mmCIF file of C-alpha atoms in Angstrom:
data_model
loop_
_atom_site.group_PDB
_atom_site.id
_atom_site.type_symbol
_atom_site.label_atom_id
_atom_site.label_comp_id
_atom_site.label_asym_id
_atom_site.label_seq_id
_atom_site.Cartn_x
_atom_site.Cartn_y
_atom_site.Cartn_z
ATOM 1 C CA ASP Y 6 33.263 50.232 50.507
ATOM 2 C CA TYR Y 7 30.974 47.541 50.507
ATOM 3 C CA ASN Y 8 33.397 44.827 51.246
ATOM 4 C CA HIS Y 9 36.163 47.250 52.980
ATOM 5 C CA SER Y 10 36.921 46.256 56.711
ATOM 6 C CA PRO Y 11 39.413 48.057 59.397
ATOM 7 C CA GLN Y 12 42.342 47.224 60.112
ATOM 8 C CA LEU Y 13 41.761 47.543 63.684
ATOM 9 C CA ILE Y 14 38.517 47.746 66.343
ATOM 10 C CA CYS Y 15 39.732 47.560 70.226
ATOM 11 C CA LYS Y 16 36.280 47.676 72.500
ATOM 12 C CA VAL Y 17 36.607 49.089 75.729
ATOM 13 C CA GLU Y 18 34.402 48.315 78.487
ATOM 14 C CA ASP Y 19 34.368 48.745 82.581
ATOM 15 C CA LYS Y 20 30.786 47.257 83.925
ATOM 16 C CA LYS Y 21 31.704 48.985 86.948
ATOM 17 C CA LEU Y 22 31.839 52.461 85.282
ATOM 18 C CA ASN Y 23 28.875 51.296 83.800
ATOM 19 C CA PHE Y 24 30.186 52.541 80.067
ATOM 20 C CA GLN Y 25 31.623 51.045 77.125
ATOM 21 C CA GLY Y 26 34.010 52.402 74.203
ATOM 22 C CA PHE Y 27 35.797 52.374 70.838
ATOM 23 C CA LEU Y 28 38.643 52.797 68.789
ATOM 24 C CA VAL Y 29 38.266 52.004 65.769
ATOM 25 C CA ILE Y 30 41.611 52.347 62.766
ATOM 26 C CA ASP Y 31 40.060 52.030 59.693
ATOM 27 C CA THR Y 32 43.645 52.643 58.052
ATOM 28 C CA LEU Y 33 47.531 53.180 58.845
ATOM 29 C CA LEU Y 34 50.234 55.379 56.420
ATOM 30 C CA GLY Y 35 53.292 55.385 57.925
ATOM 31 C CA GLY Y 36 51.612 53.589 61.033
ATOM 32 C CA HIS Y 37 50.168 56.507 62.344
ATOM 33 C CA CYS Y 38 45.785 57.490 61.749
ATOM 34 C CA ALA Y 39 44.160 60.312 63.558
ATOM 35 C CA GLY Y 40 40.723 61.265 64.531
ATOM 36 C CA GLY Y 41 38.147 62.504 66.672
ATOM 37 C CA VAL Y 42 36.694 61.093 70.088
ATOM 38 C CA ARG Y 43 32.858 61.043 69.860
ATOM 39 C CA MET Y 44 31.235 60.750 73.105
ATOM 40 C CA SER Y 45 27.350 60.157 73.292
ATOM 41 C CA SER Y 46 24.137 58.258 74.783
ATOM 42 C CA THR Y 47 23.240 56.942 71.344
ATOM 43 C CA VAL Y 48 26.843 56.447 69.802
ATOM 44 C CA THR Y 49 27.821 53.123 68.590
ATOM 45 C CA GLU Y 50 30.180 50.737 66.996
ATOM 46 C CA GLU Y 51 28.928 51.256 63.632
ATOM 47 C CA GLU Y 52 28.566 54.720 63.246
ATOM 48 C CA VAL Y 53 32.476 54.574 64.841
ATOM 49 C CA THR Y 54 33.125 52.633 62.074
ATOM 50 C CA GLN Y 55 32.334 54.634 59.288
ATOM 51 C CA LEU Y 56 33.563 57.790 60.804
ATOM 52 C CA ALA Y 57 36.870 55.907 60.480
ATOM 53 C CA ARG Y 58 36.325 55.313 57.146
ATOM 54 C CA SER Y 59 35.133 59.235 56.506
ATOM 55 C CA MET Y 60 38.461 60.231 58.076
ATOM 56 C CA THR Y 61 40.587 57.675 55.399
ATOM 57 C CA LYS Y 62 38.213 59.062 52.601
ATOM 58 C CA LYS Y 63 39.166 63.119 53.997
ATOM 59 C CA PHE Y 64 42.902 62.655 54.212
ATOM 60 C CA GLY Y 65 43.103 60.617 50.726
ATOM 61 C CA PHE Y 66 40.668 63.573 49.235
ATOM 62 C CA LEU Y 67 43.321 66.334 50.602
ATOM 63 C CA ASN Y 68 46.633 63.836 50.022
ATOM 64 C CA ILE Y 69 47.677 64.261 53.468
ATOM 65 C CA TYR Y 70 49.789 60.696 54.174
ATOM 66 C CA MET Y 71 47.784 59.943 57.051
ATOM 67 C CA GLY Y 72 45.599 56.697 57.961
ATOM 68 C CA GLY Y 73 42.281 57.192 59.520
ATOM 69 C CA ALA Y 74 40.794 56.367 62.539
ATOM 70 C CA LYS Y 75 37.511 57.694 65.510
ATOM 71 C CA ALA Y 76 37.141 56.737 68.849
ATOM 72 C CA GLY Y 77 33.647 56.498 70.424
ATOM 73 C CA ILE Y 78 32.319 56.632 74.072
ATOM 74 C CA ILE Y 79 28.933 55.987 74.842
ATOM 75 C CA LEU Y 80 28.068 57.917 78.044
ATOM 76 C CA SER Y 81 24.965 57.995 80.072
ATOM 77 C CA LYS Y 82 22.659 61.259 80.218
ATOM 78 C CA ASP Y 83 22.940 61.118 83.924
ATOM 79 C CA ASN Y 84 27.042 60.690 84.678
ATOM 80 C CA SER Y 85 28.287 63.182 86.879
ATOM 81 C CA HIS Y 86 31.166 65.688 85.709
ATOM 82 C CA GLU Y 87 33.056 63.368 88.329
ATOM 83 C CA SER Y 88 32.258 60.044 86.807
ATOM 84 C CA ARG Y 89 32.625 61.689 83.232
ATOM 85 C CA ASP Y 90 36.405 62.577 83.651
ATOM 86 C CA ILE Y 91 37.086 59.019 85.398
ATOM 87 C CA ILE Y 92 35.168 57.639 82.304
ATOM 88 C CA LEU Y 93 37.416 59.498 79.743
ATOM 89 C CA LYS Y 94 40.878 58.923 81.909
ATOM 90 C CA THR Y 95 40.118 55.089 81.960
ATOM 91 C CA PHE Y 96 39.449 55.102 78.261
ATOM 92 C CA GLY Y 97 42.722 56.950 77.671
ATOM 93 C CA GLN Y 98 44.220 53.999 79.983
ATOM 94 C CA ARG Y 99 42.820 50.741 77.959
ATOM 95 C CA ILE Y 100 43.853 52.679 75.110
ATOM 96 C CA GLY Y 101 47.276 54.086 76.359
ATOM 97 C CA PHE Y 102 49.284 50.907 74.397
ATOM 98 C CA ILE Y 103 48.010 52.448 71.411
ATOM 99 C CA LEU Y 104 48.577 56.690 72.289
ATOM 100 C CA LYS Y 105 51.925 56.169 73.647
ATOM 101 C CA ARG Y 106 53.510 54.950 70.434
ATOM 102 C CA GLY Y 107 51.951 57.820 68.538
ATOM 103 C CA ILE Y 108 49.669 55.479 66.156
ATOM 104 C CA TYR Y 109 46.546 57.386 67.336
ATOM 105 C CA TYR Y 110 45.912 60.962 67.409
ATOM 106 C CA PRO Y 111 42.810 61.893 68.791
ATOM 107 C CA GLY Y 112 40.829 65.103 68.276
ATOM 108 C CA THR Y 113 37.493 66.382 69.522
ATOM 109 C CA ASP Y 114 34.162 65.445 67.590
ATOM 110 C CA ILE Y 115 30.678 65.700 68.927
ATOM 111 C CA GLY Y 116 30.582 65.835 72.984
ATOM 112 C CA THR Y 117 34.919 66.074 74.005
ATOM 113 C CA SER Y 118 36.606 69.181 74.039
ATOM 114 C CA GLU Y 119 40.050 69.733 74.520
ATOM 115 C CA ARG Y 120 39.805 68.954 77.994
ATOM 116 C CA ASP Y 121 38.260 65.591 77.432
ATOM 117 C CA LEU Y 122 41.153 65.472 74.811
ATOM 118 C CA ARG Y 123 44.315 65.890 77.807
ATOM 119 C CA LEU Y 124 41.830 64.082 79.705
ATOM 120 C CA ILE Y 125 42.496 60.874 77.853
ATOM 121 C CA GLU Y 126 46.046 61.562 77.331
ATOM 122 C CA ALA Y 127 46.546 62.143 80.733
ATOM 123 C CA GLY Y 128 44.666 58.398 81.631
ATOM 124 C CA ALA Y 129 47.742 57.042 79.085
ATOM 125 C CA GLY Y 130 50.376 58.775 81.173
ATOM 126 C CA ILE Y 131 50.980 61.207 77.924
ATOM 127 C CA LYS Y 132 51.191 64.837 77.560
ATOM 128 C CA SER Y 133 48.461 66.529 75.877
ATOM 129 C CA ALA Y 134 49.842 68.974 73.217
ATOM 130 C CA ILE Y 135 46.188 69.851 72.497
ATOM 131 C CA THR Y 136 45.112 73.686 72.834
ATOM 132 C CA ALA Y 137 42.092 75.175 73.138
ATOM 133 C CA GLU Y 138 42.676 77.657 70.065
ATOM 134 C CA ASP Y 139 43.231 74.261 68.375
ATOM 135 C CA ASN Y 140 39.496 73.162 69.083
ATOM 136 C CA ASN Y 141 38.352 76.340 68.549
ATOM 137 C CA ASP Y 142 40.259 76.694 64.999
ATOM 138 C CA SER Y 143 38.792 73.250 64.170
ATOM 139 C CA GLY Y 144 35.349 74.193 64.360
ATOM 140 C CA TYR Y 145 35.757 77.839 61.983
ATOM 141 C CA PHE Y 146 37.852 75.948 59.135
ATOM 142 C CA THR Y 147 35.461 73.230 58.535
ATOM 143 C CA ALA Y 148 33.093 75.976 58.491
ATOM 144 C CA PHE Y 149 35.148 78.215 56.450
ATOM 145 C CA VAL Y 150 34.967 74.985 53.686
ATOM 146 C CA ALA Y 151 31.936 74.554 54.067
ATOM 147 C CA VAL Y 152 30.650 77.759 53.008
ATOM 148 C CA THR Y 153 33.827 77.806 50.173
ATOM 149 C CA VAL Y 154 32.399 74.970 48.812
ATOM 150 C CA ALA Y 155 28.351 76.165 48.622
ATOM 151 C CA ARG Y 156 29.625 79.633 47.284
ATOM 152 C CA GLU Y 157 31.591 77.710 44.271
ATOM 153 C CA ILE Y 158 29.010 75.382 43.809
ATOM 154 C CA ALA Y 159 26.595 78.279 43.549
ATOM 155 C CA LYS Y 160 28.984 79.940 40.651
ATOM 156 C CA CYS Y 161 28.452 77.153 38.356
ATOM 157 C CA ALA Y 162 24.710 75.937 39.646
ATOM 158 C CA GLY Y 163 24.408 80.610 38.557
ATOM 159 C CA ILE Y 164 22.916 81.153 41.957
ATOM 160 C CA ASP Y 165 23.418 84.375 43.839
ATOM 161 C CA PHE Y 166 25.094 83.124 46.682
ATOM 162 C CA LYS Y 167 24.332 87.056 47.854
ATOM 163 C CA LYS Y 168 20.206 86.526 47.502
ATOM 164 C CA ALA Y 169 20.341 82.866 49.436
ATOM 165 C CA LYS Y 170 17.687 81.603 52.086
ATOM 166 C CA VAL Y 171 20.068 79.697 54.379
ATOM 167 C CA ILE Y 172 19.296 76.697 57.796
ATOM 168 C CA ILE Y 173 21.385 75.736 59.637
ATOM 169 C CA GLU Y 174 21.261 72.370 61.157
ATOM 170 C CA GLY Y 175 23.165 71.558 64.357
ATOM 171 C CA PHE Y 176 23.524 75.221 66.013
ATOM 172 C CA GLY Y 177 26.458 74.138 67.710
ATOM 173 C CA LYS Y 178 30.804 75.017 66.773
ATOM 174 C CA VAL Y 179 30.326 74.478 62.783
ATOM 175 C CA GLY Y 180 26.872 76.152 62.905
ATOM 176 C CA SER Y 181 27.632 79.340 64.575
ATOM 177 C CA ALA Y 182 31.130 79.853 63.138
ATOM 178 C CA ILE Y 183 29.115 78.982 58.910
ATOM 179 C CA ALA Y 184 26.758 81.704 60.486
ATOM 180 C CA ASP Y 185 29.061 84.441 61.331
ATOM 181 C CA LEU Y 186 31.055 83.695 57.762
ATOM 182 C CA ILE Y 187 27.387 83.961 55.839
ATOM 183 C CA SER Y 188 25.296 86.126 57.932
ATOM 184 C CA ASP Y 189 26.056 89.714 56.933
ATOM 185 C CA GLU Y 190 25.098 88.389 52.742
ATOM 186 C CA THR Y 191 22.805 85.949 53.331
ATOM 187 C CA THR Y 192 19.493 85.612 54.783
ATOM 188 C CA ILE Y 193 19.777 82.956 57.597
ATOM 189 C CA ILE Y 194 15.592 81.998 57.864
ATOM 190 C CA GLY Y 195 16.591 79.066 60.346
ATOM 191 C CA LEU Y 196 18.093 76.760 62.927
ATOM 192 C CA SER Y 197 18.321 73.947 65.015
ATOM 193 C CA THR Y 198 19.811 72.297 68.028
ATOM 194 C CA VAL Y 199 19.239 69.495 69.712
ATOM 195 C CA LYS Y 200 16.412 70.776 71.470
ATOM 196 C CA GLY Y 201 14.791 71.569 68.485
ATOM 197 C CA ALA Y 202 14.348 74.348 65.435
ATOM 198 C CA ILE Y 203 12.690 77.663 64.756
ATOM 199 C CA VAL Y 204 12.251 79.428 61.276
ATOM 200 C CA ASN Y 205 11.433 82.817 59.889
ATOM 201 C CA ASN Y 206 11.081 83.668 56.194
ATOM 202 C CA LYS Y 207 12.004 86.902 56.681
ATOM 203 C CA GLY Y 208 15.597 86.448 58.661
ATOM 204 C CA LEU Y 209 16.670 85.548 62.113
ATOM 205 C CA ASP Y 210 18.738 87.995 63.799
ATOM 206 C CA ILE Y 211 22.296 86.276 64.324
ATOM 207 C CA GLY Y 212 23.948 88.742 66.701
ATOM 208 C CA LYS Y 213 20.091 88.230 68.839
ATOM 209 C CA VAL Y 214 20.308 84.465 68.284
ATOM 210 C CA LYS Y 215 24.233 84.276 69.377
ATOM 211 C CA GLU Y 216 23.800 86.462 72.803
ATOM 212 C CA ILE Y 217 20.461 84.437 73.330
ATOM 213 C CA LYS Y 218 22.378 81.368 72.753
ATOM 214 C CA ARG Y 219 25.474 82.403 75.123
ATOM 215 C CA ILE Y 220 22.892 82.780 77.941
ATOM 216 C CA ASN Y 221 20.579 79.616 77.397
ATOM 217 C CA GLY Y 222 22.484 77.198 75.599
ATOM 218 C CA ASP Y 223 20.390 74.991 72.900
ATOM 219 C CA ASP Y 224 17.210 76.202 74.147
ATOM 220 C CA ILE Y 225 17.275 79.336 72.157
ATOM 221 C CA VAL Y 226 14.951 78.002 69.672
ATOM 222 C CA SER Y 227 12.315 78.286 72.549
ATOM 223 C CA ALA Y 228 14.016 81.314 73.901
ATOM 224 C CA TYR Y 229 14.389 83.534 70.368
ATOM 225 C CA LYS Y 230 10.755 85.112 70.002
ATOM 226 C CA ASP Y 231 11.312 86.271 66.336
ATOM 227 C CA ALA Y 232 10.532 83.131 64.892
ATOM 228 C CA GLU Y 233 7.973 79.616 64.573
ATOM 229 C CA THR Y 234 9.148 76.735 66.270
ATOM 230 C CA SER Y 235 9.177 73.954 64.145
ATOM 231 C CA SER Y 236 9.910 69.976 64.187
ATOM 232 C CA LEU Y 237 13.646 69.192 61.959
ATOM 233 C CA ASP Y 238 12.166 68.028 58.647
ATOM 234 C CA ASP Y 239 9.830 70.871 58.709
ATOM 235 C CA MET Y 240 13.091 73.112 59.031
ATOM 236 C CA LEU Y 241 14.547 71.018 56.547
ATOM 237 C CA SER Y 242 11.644 71.049 54.093
ATOM 238 C CA SER Y 243 11.559 74.570 54.174
ATOM 239 C CA ASP Y 244 11.555 77.301 51.052
ATOM 240 C CA SER Y 245 15.569 77.643 51.611
ATOM 241 C CA ASP Y 246 18.216 77.513 49.019
ATOM 242 C CA ILE Y 247 20.978 75.944 50.946
ATOM 243 C CA PRO Y 248 21.097 73.831 54.240
ATOM 244 C CA PHE Y 249 24.252 73.753 56.183
ATOM 245 C CA LEU Y 250 24.253 70.079 57.656
ATOM 246 C CA CYS Y 251 26.227 70.526 60.649
ATOM 247 C CA GLY Y 252 24.795 68.599 63.734
ATOM 248 C CA LYS Y 253 22.731 64.719 63.337
ATOM 249 C CA PRO Y 254 24.012 61.717 61.753
ATOM 250 C CA ARG Y 255 22.240 61.013 58.891
ATOM 251 C CA VAL Y 256 20.159 63.801 59.229
ATOM 252 C CA LEU Y 257 19.159 63.830 55.370
ATOM 253 C CA ASN Y 258 17.276 60.067 55.426
ATOM 254 C CA LEU Y 259 15.358 58.552 52.393
ATOM 255 C CA ASP Y 260 12.434 59.460 54.187
ATOM 256 C CA ASN Y 261 12.822 63.124 54.398
ATOM 257 C CA VAL Y 262 14.844 63.606 51.177
ATOM 258 C CA ASN Y 263 12.440 64.016 48.513
ATOM 259 C CA LYS Y 264 10.561 67.304 50.616
ATOM 260 C CA ILE Y 265 13.562 69.461 50.516
ATOM 261 C CA LYS Y 266 13.374 72.234 48.172
ATOM 262 C CA ALA Y 267 17.224 73.667 48.290
ATOM 263 C CA LYS Y 268 18.864 72.871 45.170
ATOM 264 C CA ILE Y 269 22.358 73.041 47.225
ATOM 265 C CA VAL Y 270 22.790 71.193 50.044
ATOM 266 C CA ILE Y 271 25.825 70.862 52.217
ATOM 267 C CA GLY Y 272 27.137 68.237 54.268
ATOM 268 C CA ALA Y 273 29.500 70.263 57.288
ATOM 269 C CA GLY Y 274 29.023 67.435 59.425
ATOM 270 C CA ASN Y 275 29.864 63.814 59.768
ATOM 271 C CA LEU Y 276 27.434 60.881 57.960
ATOM 272 C CA CYS Y 277 25.219 63.695 56.923
ATOM 273 C CA PHE Y 278 23.540 61.658 54.650
ATOM 274 C CA GLU Y 279 21.365 57.769 54.277
ATOM 275 C CA LYS Y 280 22.850 55.217 52.157
ATOM 276 C CA GLY Y 281 21.057 56.170 49.249
ATOM 277 C CA VAL Y 282 20.251 60.362 49.826
ATOM 278 C CA GLU Y 283 23.281 61.345 47.558
ATOM 279 C CA ALA Y 284 22.328 59.547 44.598
ATOM 280 C CA ALA Y 285 18.754 60.458 44.974
ATOM 281 C CA CYS Y 286 19.884 64.589 44.819
ATOM 282 C CA TYR Y 287 21.611 64.034 41.964
ATOM 283 C CA HIS Y 288 18.789 62.678 40.659
ATOM 284 C CA ARG Y 289 16.431 65.536 41.795
ATOM 285 C CA GLY Y 290 19.239 67.699 40.067
ATOM 286 C CA ILE Y 291 19.783 68.978 44.128
ATOM 287 C CA TYR Y 292 23.741 70.135 44.099
ATOM 288 C CA VAL Y 293 25.310 68.192 47.036
ATOM 289 C CA LEU Y 294 28.823 66.322 47.095
ATOM 290 C CA PRO Y 295 30.058 63.663 49.225
ATOM 291 C CA ASP Y 296 30.092 65.220 53.119
ATOM 292 C CA PHE Y 297 33.474 63.685 53.324
ATOM 293 C CA ILE Y 298 34.590 66.661 51.434
ATOM 294 C CA THR Y 299 32.788 69.189 52.636
ATOM 295 C CA SER Y 300 32.997 68.759 56.083
ATOM 296 C CA CYS Y 301 37.177 68.380 56.321
ATOM 297 C CA GLY Y 302 38.144 71.471 57.082
ATOM 298 C CA ALA Y 303 39.416 71.078 60.411
ATOM 299 C CA VAL Y 304 41.674 68.289 58.780
ATOM 300 C CA LEU Y 305 42.851 70.631 55.857
ATOM 301 C CA GLY Y 306 43.534 73.665 58.064
ATOM 302 C CA LEU Y 307 44.729 71.966 61.215
ATOM 303 C CA THR Y 308 47.569 70.109 59.046
ATOM 304 C CA LEU Y 309 48.565 73.264 57.507
ATOM 305 C CA LYS Y 310 48.643 74.950 60.918
ATOM 306 C CA GLY Y 311 50.606 72.966 62.075
ATOM 307 C CA MET Y 312 53.220 72.710 58.848
ATOM 308 C CA GLY Y 313 53.465 76.237 60.087
ATOM 309 C CA LEU Y 314 50.996 78.549 57.882
ATOM 310 C CA SER Y 315 49.204 81.092 59.626
ATOM 311 C CA SER Y 316 45.123 81.901 59.286
ATOM 312 C CA ASP Y 317 45.072 84.539 57.584
ATOM 313 C CA ASN Y 318 47.272 82.248 54.895
ATOM 314 C CA ILE Y 319 45.366 78.997 55.568
ATOM 315 C CA THR Y 320 42.421 80.631 54.308
ATOM 316 C CA ARG Y 321 43.695 82.103 51.414
ATOM 317 C CA LEU Y 322 45.091 78.708 49.918
ATOM 318 C CA ILE Y 323 41.249 77.046 50.794
ATOM 319 C CA GLN Y 324 39.677 80.156 49.152
ATOM 320 C CA GLU Y 325 42.066 79.580 45.960
ATOM 321 C CA ASP Y 326 43.282 76.311 45.828
ATOM 322 C CA PHE Y 327 40.734 74.192 47.086
ATOM 323 C CA ALA Y 328 37.917 76.029 45.885
ATOM 324 C CA LEU Y 329 39.177 75.797 42.532
ATOM 325 C CA LYS Y 330 39.766 71.558 43.537
ATOM 326 C CA ILE Y 331 35.904 72.126 43.943
ATOM 327 C CA ASN Y 332 34.890 73.602 40.670
ATOM 328 C CA ASN Y 333 37.134 70.860 38.770
ATOM 329 C CA LEU Y 334 35.461 67.887 40.539
ATOM 330 C CA ILE Y 335 31.960 69.856 40.027
ATOM 331 C CA LYS Y 336 32.807 70.076 35.576
ATOM 332 C CA LEU Y 337 34.655 66.679 35.765
ATOM 333 C CA SER Y 338 30.897 65.431 37.601
ATOM 334 C CA TRP Y 339 29.091 67.153 34.774
ATOM 335 C CA LEU Y 340 31.082 66.402 31.822
ATOM 336 C CA ASN Y 341 31.073 62.495 32.828
ATOM 337 C CA GLY Y 342 27.771 62.376 32.730
ATOM 338 C CA LYS Y 343 27.888 60.968 36.756
ATOM 339 C CA SER Y 344 27.974 61.788 40.411
ATOM 340 C CA PRO Y 345 30.119 64.232 42.822
ATOM 341 C CA MET Y 346 30.587 60.129 44.639
ATOM 342 C CA LYS Y 347 30.590 58.432 41.738
#
């Protein structure tokens, strides 16, 4: 990818509203592309460009005829709800010439909801077809694929998934869905939010964690009393078998990767790994697949849903066909003596 350049970078700036935004179209297939809208105070054009490239790879790996794209909006933390809504509408208005022609299909991402997408599309003058159900399904399918991949790797690595100690970095929409899927059979010993991390080597009570999250949001790390507070790096280097990475970009980097004790690492979010981390894991005997594979659940699930498949049929296809694809990829990696990324 060293010499790859996106097909289009569209920059939006409004000095009066004090915001900047980006739409990066990495590739167009049949004149169309898709990808989420990320909104934060730290998002950058470079990050959005890499995320757009990752979307191209997700569609390619899944053999879905769609180009990859991503949008980002830099939003100050002190923006009011009213100004935030105006910014979303203005962003939609500025890229309306692309949205109206059906060139770019936006989705939710970190910092955005289906309501935000409706505001963007209202600004462009189009009626949104996005529903709250799509947003909920997005997190569930992402989690389901991440867990399915973890199970397949565990089988190949000779690890008993039911005895695994797990940590979840980023206990948001995807992280909490992962916890729902695995809490009855694994031991979840740690989790983090933007407020910090907690660890209990005997296991967290996920039912209690979710109830506290409902009341306290990201402050669960201080409100949950049956665990030790921890730094993010200390949690990542704890005695876990499988960390699920669902939050912070490049959370695993060249400074902390050598402290990881886990045998399997699952990138359930986008851009989980700094450049060089996957190679470092491979050389240490840690099983890790590219995060554009392990985080592709929303793309796969929502595409199949759009084709008319029921949720039961989608999860069955993931458990059977997609799991077989992952199993074959791992075996090819071993047989050829190359990392899964290569």
